[in-house]
Coordinates of C-alpha atoms in Angstrom, one line a residue:
Chain A
M541 CA 0.0 0.0 0.0
T542 CA 1.7 3.1 -1.1
R543 CA -0.4 6.2 -0.7
I544 CA 0.8 9.7 -0.8
L545 CA -0.2 11.3 2.5
G546 CA -0.8 15.0 2.1
E547 CA -0.7 17.9 4.5
P548 CA -2.5 17.8 7.8
I549 CA -6.2 18.2 7.0
L550 CA -7.6 18.1 10.5
S551 CA -5.9 19.3 13.6
V552 CA -7.3 19.0 17.1
D553 CA -5.7 21.4 19.5
N554 CA -5.8 21.1 23.3
I555 CA -9.4 19.8 23.5
S556 CA -10.9 19.5 26.9
L557 CA -14.4 18.3 27.4
A558 CA -16.1 17.8 30.7
F559 CA -19.6 16.6 31.6
G560 CA -20.2 18.2 35.0
G561 CA -17.4 16.8 37.1
V562 CA -16.5 14.0 34.7
K563 CA -13.6 14.9 32.5
A564 CA -14.1 13.1 29.2
L565 CA -11.2 14.7 27.4
A566 CA -8.2 16.5 28.8
N567 CA -5.9 18.5 26.6
V568 CA -6.0 16.2 23.7
S569 CA -4.2 17.3 20.5
F570 CA -3.5 15.4 17.4
H571 CA -3.7 15.9 13.6
V572 CA -4.8 13.8 10.7
R573 CA -3.1 14.1 7.3
E574 CA -4.9 14.0 4.0
H575 CA -5.7 10.5 2.7
E576 CA -4.5 9.0 6.0
I577 CA -6.3 6.3 8.0
L578 CA -6.0 7.2 11.6
A579 CA -7.2 4.9 14.4
I580 CA -8.1 6.0 17.8
I581 CA -7.9 3.3 20.4
G582 CA -8.2 3.1 24.1
P583 CA -10.1 1.2 26.8
N584 CA -13.8 1.7 27.3
G585 CA -14.6 5.2 28.6
A586 CA -11.3 6.6 27.4
G587 CA -13.1 9.4 25.5
K588 CA -12.8 8.0 21.9
S589 CA -16.4 8.5 20.9
S590 CA -16.5 11.9 22.7
M591 CA -13.5 12.9 20.5
L592 CA -15.5 12.1 17.3
N593 CA -18.5 13.9 18.7
V594 CA -16.3 17.0 19.3
I595 CA -14.9 16.8 15.8
N596 CA -18.3 16.9 14.1
G597 CA -20.0 19.3 16.5
V598 CA -22.3 17.0 18.5
Y599 CA -20.4 18.0 21.7
R600 CA -18.9 21.4 22.3
P601 CA -15.6 21.3 24.1
Q602 CA -14.9 23.8 26.9
V603 CA -11.4 24.4 25.8
G604 CA -9.5 24.0 22.6
E605 CA -9.9 24.4 18.9
I606 CA -10.5 22.3 15.8
R607 CA -9.0 23.1 12.5
F608 CA -10.3 21.4 9.4
R609 CA -8.9 22.4 6.0
D610 CA -8.7 26.1 6.1
R611 CA -11.3 26.7 8.8
A612 CA -10.8 26.8 12.5
W613 CA -13.5 26.8 15.2
K614 CA -14.2 26.4 18.8
R615 CA -17.8 25.6 18.5
M616 CA -19.5 23.8 15.7
V617 CA -22.9 22.5 14.8
P618 CA -23.3 19.1 13.1
Y619 CA -25.0 20.6 10.1
E620 CA -22.1 22.9 9.4
A621 CA -19.6 20.0 10.0
A622 CA -21.5 18.0 7.4
R623 CA -21.4 20.8 5.0
L624 CA -17.7 21.1 5.4
G625 CA -17.4 17.5 4.4
I626 CA -17.3 15.6 7.6
A627 CA -19.4 12.4 7.7
R628 CA -19.6 9.7 10.3
T629 CA -21.1 6.4 11.3
F630 CA -22.2 5.5 14.8
Q631 CA -21.2 2.9 17.3
N632 CA -24.8 1.7 17.7
I633 CA -26.3 1.6 14.2
A634 CA -28.1 4.8 13.7
L635 CA -30.0 4.1 10.5
F636 CA -33.4 5.4 9.7
K637 CA -35.3 2.2 10.5
G638 CA -38.5 3.0 8.7
M639 CA -36.8 3.7 5.4
S640 CA -35.5 1.4 2.7
V641 CA -31.7 1.0 2.1
L642 CA -32.0 3.2 -1.0
D643 CA -33.8 6.0 0.9
N644 CA -31.3 5.8 3.8
I645 CA -28.4 6.3 1.4
M646 CA -30.3 9.0 -0.6
T647 CA -30.7 10.9 2.7
G648 CA -27.0 11.1 2.8
R649 CA -27.2 13.3 -0.3
N650 CA -29.9 15.6 1.0
L651 CA -27.3 18.2 1.6
K652 CA -26.6 18.4 -2.0
M653 CA -30.2 18.7 -3.2
R654 CA -31.4 22.1 -4.2
S655 CA -35.0 21.8 -5.3
G656 CA -37.5 23.9 -3.4
L657 CA -40.7 22.6 -1.8
I658 CA -43.0 23.4 -4.8
R659 CA -40.7 21.6 -7.3
Q660 CA -40.6 18.6 -5.0
A661 CA -44.4 18.6 -4.8
L662 CA -44.5 18.5 -8.6
Y663 CA -41.8 15.8 -8.9
W664 CA -41.3 16.7 -12.5
G665 CA -38.7 18.5 -14.6
P666 CA -35.8 19.8 -12.6
N667 CA -36.7 17.9 -9.4
L668 CA -37.0 14.6 -11.3
R669 CA -33.7 15.2 -13.0
E670 CA -32.1 16.0 -9.7
E671 CA -33.5 12.9 -8.0
I672 CA -32.2 10.7 -10.9
E673 CA -28.8 12.4 -10.9
H674 CA -28.4 11.7 -7.2
R675 CA -29.8 8.2 -7.6
E676 CA -27.0 7.5 -10.1
K677 CA -24.4 8.6 -7.6
V678 CA -26.1 6.5 -4.9
E679 CA -26.2 3.5 -7.1
H680 CA -22.5 3.8 -7.6
I681 CA -22.0 3.6 -3.9
I682 CA -24.4 0.7 -3.6
D683 CA -22.4 -1.1 -6.3
F684 CA -19.2 -0.2 -4.5
L685 CA -20.3 -1.7 -1.2
Q686 CA -22.1 -4.7 -2.9
I687 CA -25.5 -4.1 -1.4
E688 CA -27.5 -4.1 -4.7
H689 CA -29.6 -7.1 -3.6
V690 CA -31.1 -5.3 -0.7
R691 CA -31.6 -1.8 -2.1
K692 CA -35.4 -1.8 -1.7
T693 CA -35.4 -3.6 1.7
P694 CA -36.4 -1.7 4.8
V695 CA -33.1 -1.5 6.8
G696 CA -34.7 -2.9 9.9
R697 CA -35.0 -6.3 8.2
L698 CA -31.3 -6.5 7.4
P699 CA -28.8 -8.5 9.4
Y700 CA -26.4 -6.6 11.6
G701 CA -23.3 -6.7 9.3
L702 CA -25.3 -5.4 6.3
Q703 CA -26.8 -2.6 8.4
K704 CA -23.3 -1.5 9.3
R705 CA -22.4 -1.5 5.6
V706 CA -25.5 0.6 4.8
E707 CA -24.5 3.1 7.4
L708 CA -21.1 3.4 5.7
A709 CA -22.9 3.8 2.4
R710 CA -25.0 6.6 3.8
A711 CA -21.9 8.4 5.1
L712 CA -20.2 7.9 1.8
A713 CA -23.2 9.3 -0.1
A714 CA -22.3 12.7 1.2
E715 CA -18.9 12.5 -0.6
P716 CA -17.0 13.4 2.6
T717 CA -13.4 14.6 2.7
L718 CA -13.2 13.2 6.3
L719 CA -15.0 10.1 7.4
L720 CA -15.4 9.3 11.0
L721 CA -16.1 5.7 11.8
D722 CA -17.1 4.8 15.3
E723 CA -16.4 1.1 15.8
P724 CA -17.3 0.0 12.2
M725 CA -16.5 -3.6 13.1
A726 CA -18.0 -4.0 16.5
G727 CA -20.0 -7.2 16.9
M728 CA -18.9 -8.7 13.6
N729 CA -17.5 -12.1 12.9
V730 CA -14.0 -12.6 11.4
E731 CA -15.3 -12.8 7.9
E732 CA -17.5 -9.6 8.2
K733 CA -14.6 -7.8 9.8
Q734 CA -12.4 -8.7 6.8
D735 CA -15.0 -7.5 4.4
M736 CA -15.4 -4.2 6.3
S737 CA -11.6 -3.7 6.5
R738 CA -11.5 -4.2 2.8
F739 CA -14.2 -1.6 2.2
V740 CA -12.6 0.9 4.5
L741 CA -9.3 0.5 2.6
D742 CA -11.1 0.7 -0.7
V743 CA -12.9 3.9 0.2
N744 CA -9.6 5.4 1.3
E745 CA -7.9 4.3 -1.9
E746 CA -10.6 4.9 -4.4
F747 CA -12.1 8.2 -3.1
G748 CA -9.0 9.5 -1.3
T749 CA -11.2 9.9 1.8
T750 CA -9.3 10.7 5.0
I751 CA -10.5 8.3 7.7
V752 CA -10.6 8.5 11.4
L753 CA -11.8 5.3 13.0
I754 CA -12.3 3.9 16.4
E755 CA -11.8 0.2 16.8
H756 CA -11.2 -2.3 19.5
D757 CA -9.9 -5.2 17.4
M758 CA -6.1 -4.6 17.6
G759 CA -5.4 -6.9 14.7
V760 CA -7.6 -4.8 12.4
V761 CA -6.2 -1.5 13.8
M762 CA -2.6 -2.5 13.3
D763 CA -3.3 -3.8 9.8
I764 CA -5.2 -1.0 8.2
S765 CA -4.2 2.2 9.9
D766 CA -1.3 4.5 9.0
R767 CA -1.2 6.0 12.4
V768 CA -2.7 5.3 15.8
V769 CA -3.7 7.7 18.6
V770 CA -4.2 6.1 22.0
L771 CA -6.5 7.7 24.6
D772 CA -6.7 6.6 28.2
Y773 CA -8.9 8.4 30.8
G774 CA -9.3 11.3 28.4
R775 CA -5.6 11.9 27.9
K776 CA -3.6 11.1 24.9
I777 CA -0.9 8.6 25.9
G778 CA 0.4 7.5 22.5
D779 CA 0.5 8.7 18.9
G780 CA 2.5 7.1 16.1
T781 CA 2.7 4.3 13.6
P782 CA 1.3 0.9 14.5
D783 CA 4.8 -0.3 15.2
E784 CA 5.7 2.6 17.5
I785 CA 2.4 2.1 19.4
R786 CA 3.2 -1.6 19.8
A787 CA 6.5 -0.7 21.4
N788 CA 5.2 2.2 23.5
P789 CA 5.5 1.1 27.2
E790 CA 2.8 3.5 28.4
V791 CA 0.3 2.1 25.9
I792 CA 1.2 -1.4 26.7
A793 CA 0.6 -0.7 30.4
A794 CA -2.7 1.0 29.9
Y795 CA -4.2 -0.9 27.2
L796 CA -2.5 -3.9 25.8
G797 CA -1.8 -5.3 29.2
V798 CA 1.5 -5.6 31.0
A799 CA 3.2 -8.7 32.3
H800 CA 3.4 -8.7 36.1
Chain G
M431 CA -52.0 -14.7 -11.0
L432 CA -53.2 -11.3 -12.1
Y433 CA -50.8 -9.3 -9.9
R434 CA -47.5 -10.2 -11.5
E435 CA -44.7 -8.0 -12.5
A436 CA -42.8 -10.7 -14.4
G437 CA -41.8 -9.4 -17.8
Q438 CA -42.0 -5.7 -16.8
F439 CA -38.4 -4.6 -17.0
K440 CA -37.3 -1.2 -15.8
S441 CA -34.4 0.1 -17.8
S442 CA -34.0 3.6 -16.3
Y443 CA -34.0 5.1 -12.8
A444 CA -36.9 7.3 -13.9
E445 CA -39.0 4.2 -14.5
D446 CA -37.9 2.7 -11.2
Q447 CA -38.8 5.9 -9.4
A448 CA -42.2 6.2 -11.1
L449 CA -45.3 6.6 -8.9
F450 CA -46.6 3.2 -9.8
P451 CA -43.8 1.2 -11.2
I452 CA -45.9 -1.9 -11.6
R453 CA -48.3 -1.9 -14.5
Q454 CA -51.2 -3.5 -12.6
D455 CA -51.1 -0.7 -10.0
R456 CA -51.1 1.9 -12.7
Y457 CA -54.2 0.5 -14.3
G458 CA -55.8 -0.1 -11.0
M459 CA -55.4 3.6 -10.1
L460 CA -56.8 4.7 -13.5
V461 CA -59.8 2.5 -13.0
L462 CA -60.3 3.9 -9.5
L463 CA -60.0 7.5 -10.7
A464 CA -62.5 6.7 -13.5
I465 CA -64.9 5.3 -11.1
A466 CA -64.5 8.3 -8.7
F467 CA -64.8 11.0 -11.4
V468 CA -67.3 9.4 -13.8
G469 CA -69.0 6.4 -12.2
V470 CA -69.8 7.9 -8.8
P471 CA -71.4 11.2 -10.1
L472 CA -73.5 9.1 -12.5
F473 CA -74.9 6.6 -10.0
A474 CA -74.5 7.8 -6.5
S475 CA -77.5 9.3 -4.7
D476 CA -77.4 12.7 -3.1
Y477 CA -77.4 11.1 0.3
W478 CA -74.2 9.1 -0.5
L479 CA -72.5 12.2 -2.0
T480 CA -73.3 14.7 0.8
A481 CA -73.3 12.5 3.8
I482 CA -70.6 10.0 3.0
L483 CA -68.3 10.7 0.1
V484 CA -67.7 14.4 0.6
P485 CA -66.9 14.1 4.4
F486 CA -64.8 11.0 3.5
L487 CA -62.7 13.1 1.1
V488 CA -62.5 16.1 3.5
F489 CA -61.4 13.9 6.3
S490 CA -58.9 12.1 4.1
L491 CA -57.3 15.4 3.4
A492 CA -57.2 16.3 7.0
A493 CA -55.8 12.9 7.8
L494 CA -53.2 13.3 5.1
G495 CA -52.2 16.6 6.7
L496 CA -51.8 15.0 10.1
N497 CA -50.0 12.0 8.6
I498 CA -47.4 14.3 7.1
L499 CA -46.7 15.7 10.5
T500 CA -47.2 12.7 12.7
G501 CA -46.6 9.7 10.4
Y502 CA -43.7 11.1 8.3
A503 CA -42.0 13.7 10.5
G504 CA -42.8 12.0 13.8
Q505 CA -44.3 15.0 15.5
L506 CA -47.5 14.1 17.4
S507 CA -50.2 16.7 17.2
L508 CA -53.6 17.1 18.8
G509 CA -54.3 20.4 17.1
T510 CA -55.6 19.2 13.7
A511 CA -59.2 20.5 14.2
A512 CA -57.8 23.9 15.2
F513 CA -55.8 24.2 12.0
M514 CA -58.9 23.2 10.1
A515 CA -60.8 25.9 11.9
V516 CA -58.2 28.4 10.9
G517 CA -58.6 27.3 7.3
A518 CA -62.4 27.5 7.4
F519 CA -62.5 31.0 9.0
A520 CA -59.6 32.3 6.9
A521 CA -61.3 31.3 3.6
Y522 CA -64.6 32.8 4.9
N523 CA -62.9 36.1 5.7
F524 CA -61.0 36.3 2.4
E525 CA -64.2 35.7 0.5
L526 CA -66.1 38.2 2.6
R527 CA -63.6 41.0 2.7
V528 CA -61.9 40.8 -0.7
P529 CA -64.7 41.2 -3.3
G530 CA -64.2 39.1 -6.4
L531 CA -61.5 36.9 -5.0
P532 CA -61.7 33.5 -6.8
V533 CA -62.8 30.8 -4.3
L534 CA -59.8 28.6 -5.1
V535 CA -57.4 31.5 -4.4
S536 CA -59.2 31.9 -1.0
F537 CA -58.7 28.3 -0.3
V538 CA -55.0 28.4 -1.1
L539 CA -54.6 31.6 1.0
A540 CA -56.6 30.0 3.8
G541 CA -54.1 27.0 3.6
L542 CA -51.2 29.5 3.8
V543 CA -52.7 31.2 6.9
A544 CA -53.1 27.8 8.5
A545 CA -49.5 27.0 7.6
L546 CA -48.3 30.2 9.4
V547 CA -50.4 29.3 12.5
G548 CA -49.1 25.8 12.3
I549 CA -45.5 27.1 12.3
A550 CA -46.2 29.2 15.3
F551 CA -47.6 26.3 17.3
G552 CA -44.9 24.1 15.9
L553 CA -42.2 26.1 17.6
P554 CA -42.4 24.1 20.8
S555 CA -41.5 21.0 18.8
L556 CA -38.0 22.4 18.5
R557 CA -37.4 21.8 22.2
I558 CA -39.8 19.1 23.2
R559 CA -41.0 15.9 21.6
G560 CA -43.4 13.0 21.8
F561 CA -45.9 13.1 24.6
Y562 CA -45.0 16.6 25.7
L563 CA -45.3 18.0 22.2
A564 CA -48.8 16.5 22.0
V565 CA -49.8 18.4 25.1
A566 CA -48.2 21.6 23.7
T567 CA -50.3 21.3 20.5
L568 CA -53.3 21.0 22.7
A569 CA -52.7 24.7 23.3
A570 CA -53.6 25.3 19.7
Q571 CA -56.6 23.1 20.1
F572 CA -58.0 25.2 22.9
F573 CA -56.7 28.6 22.0
I574 CA -57.8 28.9 18.4
P575 CA -61.6 28.0 18.8
W576 CA -61.7 30.3 21.8
L577 CA -60.1 33.1 19.9
L578 CA -62.5 32.6 17.0
V579 CA -65.5 33.0 19.3
K580 CA -64.0 35.8 21.4
V581 CA -63.1 38.0 18.5
S582 CA -66.3 38.2 16.6
W583 CA -64.6 40.0 13.7
F584 CA -63.6 36.6 12.5
S585 CA -67.2 35.5 12.1
N586 CA -68.4 38.9 10.9
Y587 CA -70.1 39.6 14.2
S588 CA -72.5 36.7 14.0
A589 CA -74.0 35.1 17.1
S590 CA -71.7 32.5 18.8
G591 CA -69.3 32.7 15.9
V592 CA -71.3 30.8 13.4
I593 CA -70.3 31.4 9.8
T594 CA -72.4 30.6 6.7
T595 CA -70.2 30.1 3.7
Q596 CA -70.6 32.0 0.5
P597 CA -71.6 30.0 -2.6
I598 CA -68.6 28.4 -4.4
E599 CA -68.3 29.9 -7.8
I600 CA -65.3 29.3 -10.1
L601 CA -65.2 31.2 -13.4
G602 CA -68.9 31.8 -13.4
F603 CA -69.7 28.2 -12.7
V604 CA -71.6 27.6 -9.4
F605 CA -70.8 24.5 -7.4
D606 CA -74.2 24.1 -5.7
S607 CA -75.4 20.6 -6.3
P608 CA -74.1 17.7 -4.3
T609 CA -72.5 16.2 -7.5
R610 CA -70.7 19.4 -8.3
K611 CA -69.4 19.8 -4.8
Y612 CA -68.2 16.3 -4.7
L613 CA -66.3 16.7 -8.0
L614 CA -64.7 19.9 -6.7
V615 CA -63.6 18.3 -3.5
L616 CA -62.4 15.1 -5.3
A617 CA -60.3 17.2 -7.7
I618 CA -58.7 19.2 -4.9
V619 CA -58.0 16.1 -2.8
C620 CA -56.5 14.2 -5.8
V621 CA -54.1 17.1 -6.6
L622 CA -53.1 17.5 -3.0
A623 CA -52.7 13.8 -2.4
L624 CA -50.4 13.6 -5.5
A625 CA -48.4 16.5 -4.2
A626 CA -48.1 14.9 -0.8
K627 CA -46.9 11.7 -2.3
N628 CA -44.3 13.6 -4.3
L629 CA -43.1 15.4 -1.2
V630 CA -42.6 12.3 0.8
R631 CA -40.5 10.7 -1.9
S632 CA -38.3 13.7 -2.4
S633 CA -35.6 15.1 -0.3
I634 CA -37.9 16.9 2.2
G635 CA -39.8 13.6 2.8
R636 CA -36.6 11.8 3.5
A637 CA -35.5 14.6 5.8
W638 CA -38.8 14.2 7.7
M639 CA -38.5 10.4 8.0
A640 CA -34.8 10.8 9.1
V641 CA -35.8 13.2 11.8
R642 CA -38.6 10.8 12.9
D643 CA -36.4 7.7 13.0
M644 CA -33.1 9.0 14.4
D645 CA -32.7 12.8 14.9
V646 CA -29.1 12.8 15.9
A647 CA -28.0 10.8 12.9
A648 CA -30.1 13.1 10.7
E649 CA -28.4 16.1 12.1
V650 CA -24.9 14.6 11.6
I651 CA -25.7 13.8 8.0
G652 CA -26.5 17.5 7.4
I653 CA -30.3 17.7 7.8
R654 CA -31.4 20.9 9.4
I655 CA -33.8 19.5 12.0
V656 CA -35.4 22.8 12.9
R657 CA -36.2 23.5 9.3
A658 CA -37.5 20.0 8.6
K659 CA -39.8 20.1 11.6
L660 CA -41.2 23.6 10.9
I661 CA -41.8 22.7 7.2
A662 CA -43.6 19.6 8.4
F663 CA -45.8 21.8 10.6
A664 CA -46.4 24.2 7.7
V665 CA -47.2 21.6 5.1
S666 CA -49.4 19.7 7.5
S667 CA -51.3 22.7 8.6
F668 CA -51.7 23.8 5.0
Y669 CA -53.4 20.5 4.2
C670 CA -55.5 20.7 7.4
G671 CA -56.4 24.3 6.5
I672 CA -57.7 23.4 3.1
A673 CA -59.5 20.5 4.6
G674 CA -61.1 22.9 7.0
A675 CA -62.2 25.2 4.2
L676 CA -63.7 22.3 2.3
Y677 CA -65.4 21.1 5.5
A678 CA -67.1 24.4 5.8
Y679 CA -67.7 25.2 2.1
A680 CA -68.5 21.9 0.5
Y681 CA -69.7 19.7 3.4
L682 CA -71.5 21.6 6.1
G683 CA -72.2 25.0 4.6
S684 CA -72.2 26.7 8.0
V685 CA -69.8 26.0 10.9
E686 CA -69.0 27.3 14.3
P687 CA -65.6 27.4 16.1
D688 CA -66.9 24.9 18.7
G689 CA -67.4 22.4 15.9
F690 CA -63.6 22.1 15.5
N691 CA -63.1 20.6 18.9
L692 CA -60.7 18.1 20.4
D693 CA -63.1 15.4 19.5
L694 CA -62.6 16.1 15.8
S695 CA -58.8 16.2 16.3
F696 CA -59.0 12.8 18.0
R697 CA -61.1 11.4 15.2
I698 CA -58.5 12.4 12.7
L699 CA -55.8 10.9 14.8
F700 CA -57.7 7.6 15.0
M701 CA -58.0 7.7 11.2
I702 CA -54.3 7.7 10.7
I703 CA -53.7 5.1 13.4
I704 CA -56.3 2.7 11.9
G705 CA -55.4 3.6 8.3
G706 CA -51.6 3.6 8.6
V707 CA -49.2 6.0 10.2
G708 CA -46.7 7.2 7.6
S709 CA -48.7 6.2 4.6
I710 CA -50.6 8.4 2.1
L711 CA -52.9 5.5 1.2
G712 CA -53.4 4.9 4.9
S713 CA -54.9 8.4 5.3
F714 CA -57.6 7.5 2.8
L715 CA -58.3 4.0 4.2
G716 CA -58.5 5.3 7.7
A717 CA -60.9 8.1 6.7
A718 CA -63.0 5.7 4.8
F719 CA -63.1 3.3 7.7
I720 CA -64.1 5.9 10.3
T721 CA -66.6 7.6 8.1
V722 CA -68.3 4.5 6.9
L723 CA -68.1 2.4 10.1
P724 CA -70.8 4.3 12.0
I725 CA -73.2 4.0 9.1
F726 CA -72.4 0.4 8.8
L727 CA -72.9 -0.3 12.5
D728 CA -76.1 1.7 12.5
V729 CA -77.5 -0.4 9.7
L730 CA -76.2 -3.6 11.2
L731 CA -77.6 -3.0 14.7
T732 CA -81.0 -1.7 13.5
D733 CA -81.5 -4.5 11.0
G734 CA -80.1 -7.0 13.3
A735 CA -82.5 -5.9 16.0
H736 CA -85.4 -6.2 13.6
L737 CA -84.2 -9.6 12.5
F738 CA -84.3 -10.9 16.1
N739 CA -87.4 -8.9 17.0
L740 CA -85.5 -7.0 19.6
S741 CA -86.2 -3.4 20.4
L742 CA -82.9 -1.7 21.3
P743 CA -83.1 1.2 23.7
A744 CA -82.2 4.5 22.1
G745 CA -78.5 5.3 22.3
V746 CA -77.3 1.7 22.0
T747 CA -76.1 2.2 18.5
S748 CA -74.1 5.3 19.3
M749 CA -72.6 3.6 22.3
A750 CA -71.8 0.5 20.3
Q751 CA -69.9 2.8 17.9
L752 CA -67.7 4.0 20.7
V753 CA -67.1 0.5 22.0
V754 CA -66.2 -0.7 18.5
F755 CA -63.9 2.3 17.9
G756 CA -62.2 1.9 21.2
G757 CA -61.7 -1.8 20.5
L758 CA -60.3 -1.2 17.1
I759 CA -57.8 1.4 18.2
I760 CA -56.5 -1.0 20.8
F761 CA -56.5 -3.8 18.2
F762 CA -54.5 -1.9 15.7
L763 CA -52.0 -0.5 18.2
I764 CA -51.2 -4.0 19.3
V765 CA -51.6 -6.1 16.2
E766 CA -50.7 -3.8 13.3
P767 CA -49.3 -0.4 14.3
H768 CA -49.0 0.4 10.7
G769 CA -52.7 0.0 10.1
L770 CA -54.8 -1.0 7.1
A771 CA -52.2 0.3 4.7
R772 CA -49.7 -2.3 5.9
L773 CA -52.3 -5.0 5.6
W774 CA -52.9 -3.9 2.1
Q775 CA -49.1 -4.0 1.4
I776 CA -48.8 -7.5 2.9
A777 CA -51.7 -8.7 0.8
K778 CA -50.0 -7.3 -2.3
E779 CA -46.7 -9.0 -1.5
K780 CA -48.5 -12.3 -0.9
L781 CA -50.4 -11.9 -4.1
R782 CA -47.2 -11.4 -6.1
L783 CA -46.1 -14.8 -5.2
W784 CA -49.4 -16.6 -4.9
P785 CA -49.9 -19.5 -5.1
F786 CA -46.4 -20.1 -3.9
P787 CA -45.3 -19.4 -0.4
H788 CA -41.9 -17.9 -1.3

């Protein structure tokens, strides 16, 4: 795998986030370079998901700044983050249960749709053209993730692994520059994990998408990521290539386990 | 055997996204429309037109409005009748105070006024949801009829706020007979139902359903929740407003604010629960069911009593209606929360494969 990593596209500076007395994140800084796959690891409750939530504006940190491409902000709302090109998936599948696979993925493109209410009510001419144009893009993603056979199925009826894939498809539909994946392989068997890893790598390679993912499976993390950031109790205790992380004594102590 | 899509190939996304991609559905709809527009006016009696079909269509429209808000956007509302009242009184006032204004224009304006009122009472939905929102929409339900009685300007200073609607005249053509009124209502309902169907399969419809199913994910994907919710309130109230105007102009002829009470709101809510929450077809099925059921029960009980030579005490039929309604609501909530529309859908899926099980 030889990919050219670009300049830092996202930098997180000195982020601190507290819920009442609970410090979820303390002074965390790291950066992500363009086209990179960065994994965030850490024990349960280390603040990994909180970190993603800070990046795309679901949580607002008390201290610190986020810089994404040429914009910097202290506070962000999810809508703006999405417009800037940040998409994400959730730890617990957050699909729209009442909608079909196709509609779920089409929803990922809502941001790019311009037709007004009246045009939508007519569903003719410009609106129909727009719908079909986006449908073509969506079909490309459906094809890419190999979910053609379920496109009209309500997502609630799909098995878990496929639902995860649909969620990835929905995030991809927005054509993000930065993709945040919160435990994309949680609860999957080995085969499904292999498939998912392959898809993550393919997305990175084919679309050049920068990826930040949280994952617990160390094998997967070490295999697919360019760099790993380790959080423990809201602090960053490691940052480096998989090999460096494997050798980092603090990380081993906190997370991988230490021989007594 | 009749309902097969074998051999019908779709070769473009436009065909796949058509309203009725299956040929049999397309023909079925055409036949239904032909019956509604040609057959019914030819054969139906005045009683059927005025007492059953017109209210059925008007309630379908109101149920459609509520279904957009509750079924698609997931915002429970108990203020449907109030928004209908706004539509009825707004149309009356536009006709009264702007001489020469075409009736259809007044209806549209009345819908828009109702939409504005809907947005105002939809504002609490930005902070509260579910049960609490339902209680907040009760504010509309109590405030609006009260206001319409209290400020007698709205009813042109008539006693107790009763308004008698002006005759409906479009381009010199007076809609005075039951058949004409029925056709007018039918045309309006068809156009608005088609528009609603188009909205729910476009980006705004997906935004509504996304907000309904998982609002955090919707926000993260770039849907402006505030906007989606307020548009849902506006569109829903627009439909209810026009339904209210038709209720006054084409069905009753004279209405008072107290007619648009909580009872009516609940009736419309029952329609969408029985018909199908989150389904355009369901709005019609539910309205049909609730409009026709009382008549059916009435006939059944009276004739049944005659058959067995019983004399039922007065009031038994109306009470039986309530019992049956109550029972059905519970039945649908437990057994089929998606209502008659889902039953229809299941039937169609089975029919596609019949006589094979898979």
